[in-house]
Coordinates of C-alpha atoms and ligand atoms in Angstrom, one line a residue:
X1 CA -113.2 52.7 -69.2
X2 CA -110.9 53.0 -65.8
X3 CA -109.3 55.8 -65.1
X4 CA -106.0 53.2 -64.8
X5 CA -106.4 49.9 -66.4
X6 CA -105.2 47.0 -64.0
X7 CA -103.7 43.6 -64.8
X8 CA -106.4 41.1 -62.4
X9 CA -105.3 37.7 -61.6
X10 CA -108.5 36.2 -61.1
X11 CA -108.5 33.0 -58.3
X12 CA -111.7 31.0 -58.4
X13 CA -113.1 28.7 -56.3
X14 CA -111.6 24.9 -55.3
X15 CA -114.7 23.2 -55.0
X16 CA -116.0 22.6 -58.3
X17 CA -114.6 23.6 -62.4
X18 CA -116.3 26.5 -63.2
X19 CA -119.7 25.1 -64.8
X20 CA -120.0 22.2 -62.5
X21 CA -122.5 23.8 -59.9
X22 CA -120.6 22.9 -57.6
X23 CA -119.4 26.3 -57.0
X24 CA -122.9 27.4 -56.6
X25 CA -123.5 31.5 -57.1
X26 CA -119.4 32.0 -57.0
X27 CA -119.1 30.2 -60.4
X28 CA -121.8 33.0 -62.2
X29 CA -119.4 35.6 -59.6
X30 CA -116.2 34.6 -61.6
X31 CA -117.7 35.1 -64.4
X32 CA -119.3 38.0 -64.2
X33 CA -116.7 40.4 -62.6
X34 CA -114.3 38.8 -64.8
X35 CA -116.8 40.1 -67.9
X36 CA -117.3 43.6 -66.6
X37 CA -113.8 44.0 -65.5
X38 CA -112.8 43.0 -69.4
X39 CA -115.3 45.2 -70.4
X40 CA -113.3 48.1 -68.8
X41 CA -110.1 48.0 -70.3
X42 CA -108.8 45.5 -67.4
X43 CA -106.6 42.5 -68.7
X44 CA -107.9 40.0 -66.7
X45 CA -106.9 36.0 -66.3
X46 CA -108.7 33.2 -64.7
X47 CA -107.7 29.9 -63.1
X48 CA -109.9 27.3 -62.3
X49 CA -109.5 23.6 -61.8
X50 CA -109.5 21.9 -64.5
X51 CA -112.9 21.0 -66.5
X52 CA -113.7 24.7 -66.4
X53 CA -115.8 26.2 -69.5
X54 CA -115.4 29.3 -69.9
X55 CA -114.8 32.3 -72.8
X56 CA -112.7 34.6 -71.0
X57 CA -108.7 34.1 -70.4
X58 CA -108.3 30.8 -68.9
X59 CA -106.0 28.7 -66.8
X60 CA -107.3 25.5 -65.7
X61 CA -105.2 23.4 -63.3
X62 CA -105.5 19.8 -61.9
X63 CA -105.9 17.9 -58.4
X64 CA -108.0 17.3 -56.6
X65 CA -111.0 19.8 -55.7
X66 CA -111.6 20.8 -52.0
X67 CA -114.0 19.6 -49.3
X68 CA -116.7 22.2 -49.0
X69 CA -116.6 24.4 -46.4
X70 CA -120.0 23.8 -45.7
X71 CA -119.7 20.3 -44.4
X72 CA -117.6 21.6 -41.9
X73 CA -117.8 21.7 -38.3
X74 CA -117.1 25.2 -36.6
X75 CA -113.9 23.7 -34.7
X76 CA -112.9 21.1 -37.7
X77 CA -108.9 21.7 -38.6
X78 CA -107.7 22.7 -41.9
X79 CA -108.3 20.0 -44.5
X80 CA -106.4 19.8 -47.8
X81 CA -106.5 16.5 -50.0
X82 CA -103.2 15.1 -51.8
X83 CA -102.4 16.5 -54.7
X84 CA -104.9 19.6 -53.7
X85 CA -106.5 21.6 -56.6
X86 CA -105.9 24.7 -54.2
X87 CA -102.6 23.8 -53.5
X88 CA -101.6 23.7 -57.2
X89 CA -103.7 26.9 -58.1
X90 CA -101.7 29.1 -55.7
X91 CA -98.6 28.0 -56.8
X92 CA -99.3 28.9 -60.0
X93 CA -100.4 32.1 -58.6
X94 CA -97.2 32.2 -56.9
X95 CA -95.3 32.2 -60.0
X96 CA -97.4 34.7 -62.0
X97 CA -97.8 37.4 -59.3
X98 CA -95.2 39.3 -60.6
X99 CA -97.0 40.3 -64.0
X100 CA -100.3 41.2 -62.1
X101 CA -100.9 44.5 -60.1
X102 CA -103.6 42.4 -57.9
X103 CA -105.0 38.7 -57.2
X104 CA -108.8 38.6 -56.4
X105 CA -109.1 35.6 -54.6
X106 CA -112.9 34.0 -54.7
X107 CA -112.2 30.9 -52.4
X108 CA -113.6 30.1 -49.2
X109 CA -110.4 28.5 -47.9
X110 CA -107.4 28.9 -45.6
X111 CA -104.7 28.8 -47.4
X112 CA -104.9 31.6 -49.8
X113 CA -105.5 33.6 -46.9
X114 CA -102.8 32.5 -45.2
X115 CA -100.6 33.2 -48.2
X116 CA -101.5 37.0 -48.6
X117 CA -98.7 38.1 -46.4
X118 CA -95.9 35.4 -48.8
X119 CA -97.1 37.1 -51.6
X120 CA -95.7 40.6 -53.2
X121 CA -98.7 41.1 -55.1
X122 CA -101.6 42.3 -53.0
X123 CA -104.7 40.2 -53.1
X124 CA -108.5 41.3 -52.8
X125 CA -110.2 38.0 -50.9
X126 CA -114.3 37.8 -52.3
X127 CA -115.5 36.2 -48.6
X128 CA -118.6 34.5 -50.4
X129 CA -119.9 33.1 -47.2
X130 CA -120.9 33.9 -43.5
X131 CA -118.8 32.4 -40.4
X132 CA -118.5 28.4 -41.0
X133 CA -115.5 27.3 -39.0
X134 CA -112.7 28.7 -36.3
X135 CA -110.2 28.4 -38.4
X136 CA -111.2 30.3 -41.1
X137 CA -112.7 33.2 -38.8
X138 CA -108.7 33.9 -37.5
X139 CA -107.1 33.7 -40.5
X140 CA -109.3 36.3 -42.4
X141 CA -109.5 38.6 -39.4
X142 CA -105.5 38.2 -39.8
X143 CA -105.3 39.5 -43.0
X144 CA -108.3 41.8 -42.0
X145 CA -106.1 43.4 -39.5
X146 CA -102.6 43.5 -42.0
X147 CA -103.9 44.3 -45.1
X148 CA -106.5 47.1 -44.4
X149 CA -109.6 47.1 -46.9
X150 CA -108.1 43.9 -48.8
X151 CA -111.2 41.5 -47.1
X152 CA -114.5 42.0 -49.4
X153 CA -118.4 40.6 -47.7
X154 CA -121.6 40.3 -49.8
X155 CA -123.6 41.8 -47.7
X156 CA -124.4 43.4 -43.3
X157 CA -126.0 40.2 -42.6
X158 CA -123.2 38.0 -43.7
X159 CA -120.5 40.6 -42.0
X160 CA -122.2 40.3 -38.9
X161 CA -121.9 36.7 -38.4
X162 CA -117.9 37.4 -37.6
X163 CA -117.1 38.9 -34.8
X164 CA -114.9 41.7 -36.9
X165 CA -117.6 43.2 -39.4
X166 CA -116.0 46.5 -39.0
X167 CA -113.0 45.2 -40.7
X168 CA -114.7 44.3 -44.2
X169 CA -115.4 46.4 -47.3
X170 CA -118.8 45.5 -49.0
X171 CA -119.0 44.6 -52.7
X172 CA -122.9 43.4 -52.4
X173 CA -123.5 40.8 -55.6
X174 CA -124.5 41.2 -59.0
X175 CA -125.9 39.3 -62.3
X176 CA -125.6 40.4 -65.9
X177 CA -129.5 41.8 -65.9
X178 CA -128.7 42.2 -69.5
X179 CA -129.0 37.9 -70.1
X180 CA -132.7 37.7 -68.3
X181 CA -135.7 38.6 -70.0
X182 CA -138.6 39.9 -68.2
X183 CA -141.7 38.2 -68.5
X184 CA -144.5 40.3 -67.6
X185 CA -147.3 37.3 -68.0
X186 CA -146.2 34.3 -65.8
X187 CA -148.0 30.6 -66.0
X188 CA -149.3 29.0 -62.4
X189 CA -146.0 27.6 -61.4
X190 CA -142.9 28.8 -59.4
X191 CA -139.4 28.0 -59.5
X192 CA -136.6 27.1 -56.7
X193 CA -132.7 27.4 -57.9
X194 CA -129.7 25.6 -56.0
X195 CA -127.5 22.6 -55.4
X196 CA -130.0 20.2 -54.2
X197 CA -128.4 19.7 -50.8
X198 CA -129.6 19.7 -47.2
X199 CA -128.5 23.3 -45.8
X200 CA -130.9 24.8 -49.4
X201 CA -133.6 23.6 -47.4
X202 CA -135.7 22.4 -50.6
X203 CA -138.2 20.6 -48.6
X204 CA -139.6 23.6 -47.4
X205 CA -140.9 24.6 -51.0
X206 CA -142.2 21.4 -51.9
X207 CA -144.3 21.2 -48.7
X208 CA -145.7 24.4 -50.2
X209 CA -146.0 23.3 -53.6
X210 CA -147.9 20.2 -52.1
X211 CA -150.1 22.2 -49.8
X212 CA -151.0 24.8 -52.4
X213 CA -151.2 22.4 -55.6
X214 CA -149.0 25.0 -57.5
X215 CA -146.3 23.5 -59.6
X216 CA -142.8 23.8 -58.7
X217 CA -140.0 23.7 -61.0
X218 CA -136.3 23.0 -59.7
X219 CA -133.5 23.7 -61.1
X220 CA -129.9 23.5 -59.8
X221 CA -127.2 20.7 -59.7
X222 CA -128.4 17.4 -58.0
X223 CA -125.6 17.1 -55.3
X224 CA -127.3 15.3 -52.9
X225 CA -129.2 12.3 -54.0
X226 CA -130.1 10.6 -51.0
X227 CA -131.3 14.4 -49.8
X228 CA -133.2 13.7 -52.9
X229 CA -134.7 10.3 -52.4
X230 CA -136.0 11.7 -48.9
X231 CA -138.0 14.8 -50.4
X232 CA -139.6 12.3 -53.0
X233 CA -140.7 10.1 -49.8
X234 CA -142.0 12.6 -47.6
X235 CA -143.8 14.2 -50.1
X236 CA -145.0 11.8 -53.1
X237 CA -148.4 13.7 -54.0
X238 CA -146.0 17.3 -54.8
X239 CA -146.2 18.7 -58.4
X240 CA -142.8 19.2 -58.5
X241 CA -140.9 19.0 -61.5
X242 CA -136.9 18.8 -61.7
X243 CA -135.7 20.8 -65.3
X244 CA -131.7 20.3 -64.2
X245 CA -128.9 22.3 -64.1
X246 CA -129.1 24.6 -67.0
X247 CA -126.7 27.4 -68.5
X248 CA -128.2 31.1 -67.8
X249 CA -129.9 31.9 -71.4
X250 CA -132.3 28.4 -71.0
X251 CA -132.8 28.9 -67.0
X252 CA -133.8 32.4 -67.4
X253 CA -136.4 31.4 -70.1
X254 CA -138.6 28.5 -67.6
X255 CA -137.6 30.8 -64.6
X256 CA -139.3 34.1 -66.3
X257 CA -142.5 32.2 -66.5
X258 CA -142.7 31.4 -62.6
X259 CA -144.7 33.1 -60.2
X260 CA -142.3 33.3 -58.0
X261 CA -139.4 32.0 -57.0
X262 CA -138.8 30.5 -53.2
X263 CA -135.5 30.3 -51.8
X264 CA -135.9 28.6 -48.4
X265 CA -131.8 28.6 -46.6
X266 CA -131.3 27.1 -44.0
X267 CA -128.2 28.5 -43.6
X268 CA -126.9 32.2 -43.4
X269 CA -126.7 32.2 -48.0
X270 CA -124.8 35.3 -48.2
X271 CA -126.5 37.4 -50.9
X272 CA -128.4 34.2 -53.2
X273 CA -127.1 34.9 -56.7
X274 CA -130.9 33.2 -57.9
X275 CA -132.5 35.9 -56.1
X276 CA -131.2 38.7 -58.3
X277 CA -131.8 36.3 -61.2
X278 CA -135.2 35.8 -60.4
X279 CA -135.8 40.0 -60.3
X280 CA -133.8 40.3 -63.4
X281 CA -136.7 38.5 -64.9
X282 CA -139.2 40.2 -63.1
X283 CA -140.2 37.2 -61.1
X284 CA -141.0 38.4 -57.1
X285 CA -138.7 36.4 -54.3
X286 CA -140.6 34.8 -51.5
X287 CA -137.8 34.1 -48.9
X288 CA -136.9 33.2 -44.9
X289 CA -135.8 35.9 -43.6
X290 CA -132.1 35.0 -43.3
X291 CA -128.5 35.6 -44.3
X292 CA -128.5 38.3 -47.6
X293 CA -132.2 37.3 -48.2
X294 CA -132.6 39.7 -46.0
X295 CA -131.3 42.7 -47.7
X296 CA -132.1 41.6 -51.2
X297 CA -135.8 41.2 -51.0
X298 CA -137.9 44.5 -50.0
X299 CA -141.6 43.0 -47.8
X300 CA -144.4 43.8 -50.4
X301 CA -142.6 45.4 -53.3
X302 CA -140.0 42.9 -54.7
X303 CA -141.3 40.0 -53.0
X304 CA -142.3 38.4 -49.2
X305 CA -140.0 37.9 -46.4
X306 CA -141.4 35.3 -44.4
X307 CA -140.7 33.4 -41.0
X308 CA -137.6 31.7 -41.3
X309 CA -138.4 27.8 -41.7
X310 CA -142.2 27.9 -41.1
X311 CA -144.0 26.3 -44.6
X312 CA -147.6 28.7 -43.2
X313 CA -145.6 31.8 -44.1
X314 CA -144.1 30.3 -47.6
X315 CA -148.1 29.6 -48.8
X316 CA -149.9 33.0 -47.0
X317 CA -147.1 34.6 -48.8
X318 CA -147.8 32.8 -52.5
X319 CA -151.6 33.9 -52.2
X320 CA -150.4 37.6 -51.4
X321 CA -148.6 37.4 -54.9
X322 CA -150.8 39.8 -56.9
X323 CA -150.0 42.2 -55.0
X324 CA -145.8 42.5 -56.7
X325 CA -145.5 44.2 -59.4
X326 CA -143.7 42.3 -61.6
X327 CA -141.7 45.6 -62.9
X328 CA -140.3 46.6 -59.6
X329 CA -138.2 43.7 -59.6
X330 CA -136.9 44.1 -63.3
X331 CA -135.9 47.7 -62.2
X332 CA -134.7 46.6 -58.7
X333 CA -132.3 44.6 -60.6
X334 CA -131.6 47.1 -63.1
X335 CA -130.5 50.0 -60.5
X336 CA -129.0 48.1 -57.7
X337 CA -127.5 44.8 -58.7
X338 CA -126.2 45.4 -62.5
X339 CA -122.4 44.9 -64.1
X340 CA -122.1 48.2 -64.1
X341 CA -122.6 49.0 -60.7
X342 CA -120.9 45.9 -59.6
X343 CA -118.1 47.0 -61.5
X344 CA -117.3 50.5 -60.3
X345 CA -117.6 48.8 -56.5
X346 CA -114.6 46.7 -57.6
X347 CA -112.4 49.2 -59.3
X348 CA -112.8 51.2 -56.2
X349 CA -111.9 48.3 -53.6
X350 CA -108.8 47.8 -55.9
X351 CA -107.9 51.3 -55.9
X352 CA -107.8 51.5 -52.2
X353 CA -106.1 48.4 -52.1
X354 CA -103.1 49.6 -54.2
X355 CA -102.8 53.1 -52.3
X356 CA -102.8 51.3 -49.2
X357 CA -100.0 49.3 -51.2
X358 CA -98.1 52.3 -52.7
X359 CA -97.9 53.5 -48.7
Ligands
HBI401 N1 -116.0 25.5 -49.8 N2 -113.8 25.0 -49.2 C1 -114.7 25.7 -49.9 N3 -114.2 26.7 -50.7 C2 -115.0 27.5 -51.4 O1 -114.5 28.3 -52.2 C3 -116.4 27.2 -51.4 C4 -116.9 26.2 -50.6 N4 -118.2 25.9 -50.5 C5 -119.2 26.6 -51.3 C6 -118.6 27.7 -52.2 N5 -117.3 28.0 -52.2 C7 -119.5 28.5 -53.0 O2 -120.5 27.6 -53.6 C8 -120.3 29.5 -52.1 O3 -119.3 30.4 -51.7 C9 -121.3 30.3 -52.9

C-alpha cells in the first residue's frame, strides 16, 4: 500500500484503442501500471480512444488516431489529423486535471508535451521510444529542462539517443510475470512477437527459420501487408507459421513452448515488452544487439546477443541454445522486471514529481 495514495490520470497512446496492437508494448504498459498502481491503493482512470477493451476505469474518446511517430522523418513538422483523437483526449484531460494530483502521459507526441506548462496538474511523460524526429527532441528537452524529473526513459540505450540523457529519470519496463507460465520442456520451434511492419525486421528470423529448418511461429498484429506479401516471396520454402494477434493468457501458452524467441529491430525498440514476456516464460531471447535489447538480454545466461542485422549470428546463436537455462530467465523476470518492482519505480518518480511541485 503507498505511504500516500494518489489520484492518477492515466493518458494512453493516440495511435491505436487499447487492444488494437497498434500501440505495440505501450498498450500491455497502460495496462499494467494502471493494474499495479490500483493494486496499491491508487485511484487510477484511463482514457483511450475509443474501441479500447479494457477492465480498469475507463474513458474512451473519439477522432481520429495519430500518424505514428515511426513513419516519420527526423525534420517532418508536427502532424495532427481533423478531428484528432489526441486533441480530444487532452481536452478532456484539460477539464479533469483539477480532481487528479498527477497525469502520466504514455504518448509519443508533441502536443501533450507542449501542454505540460498550460496545465495546473503536473504530468509524468512515459517517453516509450528513442529519438525519431526534431520536433519532438525540443519539445521534451523543454519540459526536461522546466519540470525537473517529470520526463521518464525505458532504458540508457534509449536515453542516449537524445542529446539530453542526463535530464531523464529511468522507469525500465515491466510485465505481470504472474500471467506467463514457465515451460521447462520446449518443442523444436521458436517464436517472433510484434506489429508485422518493416522497422521489426521480421525477415531476419525467417531467413533463420529457412536456413535452420526450425519452425517459426509469429505472433503480433499484421500492420503491414504488403511488408507481408514480400517476406512470403523472398522466402517461400520457410516453416513459418503466423498464430495472430492474441490476448496474453493464449500468447503465453504457444510462446512457453518455443525455443526461443528472436526479436530482430531494426530500429532502436526501447526496452521490447516481448522480451520480458518471453523470460517470464522461461523461453531464452536471441536478439541484435540494439536499442533496450541491449540491457534486457544478459550473452549466455538469459539468451544471445548477436550482430545487429547479420542472419549467421541469429542461426550460430540458435545451435548454442542448450547452453540457457531455461530457469534463469523465469527468475530474471521475477527479480528485475515484475509489478512489484515496476510499481515502487513509479510511486517514487511521482513523489519526486509532487515535491518538486509543492516547491
Ligand atoms: N506514434 N505518434 C505516435 N504516438 C505514440 O504514442 C506512439 C507512436 N508509435 C508507436 C507507439 N506509440 C508505441 O507502439 C511504441 O511507443 C511502443
Amino acid at each position: 500500500m503507498a505511504d500516500k495514495s494518489h489520484k492518477i490520470l492515466i493518458m494512453s497512446t493516440p495511435v491505436g484503442a487499447i487492444g488494437s496492437g497498434l500501440g505495440g508494448g505501450v498498450e500491455l504498459n497502460v495496462l499494467n501500471f494502471a493494474k499495479e498502481l490500483q493494486r496499491r491503493g491508487h485511484q487510477i482512470e484511463i482514457v483511450a480512444p475509443q474501441g479500447s477493451v479494457c477492465s480498469l476505469p475507463i474513458t474512451e474518446i473519439p477522432g481520429a488516431i495519430q500518424i505514428p511517430a515511426q513513419n516519420q522523418l527526423r525534420v517532418d513538422p508536427v502532424l495532427i489529423p481533423c478531428n484528432s483523437v489526441l486533441a480530444n483526449m487532452w481536452d478532456y484531460a484539460r477539464q479533469a486535471q483539477a480532481n487528479y494530483d498527477v497525469i502520466l502521459n504514455f504518448a509519443y507526441d508533441w502536443l501533450p508535451l507542449y501542454l505540460t506548462s498550460f496545465f495546473n496538474c503536473p504530468i509524468a511523460h512515459f517517453i516509450s521510444m528513442s529519438s525519431l524526429t526534431d520536433a519532438m527532441d525540443r519539445v521534451i528537452e523543454k519540459v526536461a529542462n522546466e519540470f525537473p524529473g517529470s520526463v521518464a526513459v525505458q532504458g540508457k540505450v534509449q536515453a542516449d539517443t537524445f542529446t539530453f540523457a542526463e535530464k531523464f529519470v529511468y522507469v525500465r519496463n515491466c510485465v505481470d510475470v504472474s500471467a506467463y507460465q514457465f515451460c521447462s520442456q520446449p518443442s523444436n520451434s521458436l517464436a517472433w512477437i510484434g506489429r508485422i511492419a518493416s522497422e521489426k525486421g521480421l525477415e531476419d528470423a525467417v531467413a533463420a527459420s529457412q536456413i535452420t529448418g526450425i519452425s517459426l511461429k509469429i505472433f503480433g498484429l499484421l500492420q503491414d501487408t504488403a511488408y507481408w506479401q514480400q517476406i512470403h516471396q523472398q522466402y517461400p520454402e520457410a516453416p513459418i507459421e503466423y498464430m495472430g494477434f492474441l490476448p496474453t493468457y493464449e500468447l503465453q501458452q504457444h510462446l512457453g513452448k518455443c525455443r526461443a524467441l528472436l526479436a530482430t529491430p531494426r530500429w532502436i525498440d526501447a526496452y521490447p515488452t516481448v522480451a520480458l514476456e518471453a523470460m517470464a516464460c522461461g523461453v531464452p531471447v536471441i536478439a541484435y544487439r540494439r536499442g533496450g535489447l541491449a540491457e534486457i538480454v544478459e550473452d549466455g545466461n538469459t539468451g544471445f546477443l548477436v550482430e545487429p542485422d547479420r542472419v549467421p549470428g541469429l542461426v550460430e546463436a540458435i545451435h548454442r541454445l542448450d547452453k540457457i537455462d531455461r530457469l534463469a530467465c523465469r527468475q530474471r523476470a521475477e527479480d528485475e522486471y515484475s509489478l512489484e518492482a515496476m510499481g515502487d519505480r513509479l510511486e517514487k518518480w511521482f513523489a519526486d514529481i509532487l515535491s518538486h511541485q509543492s516547491k
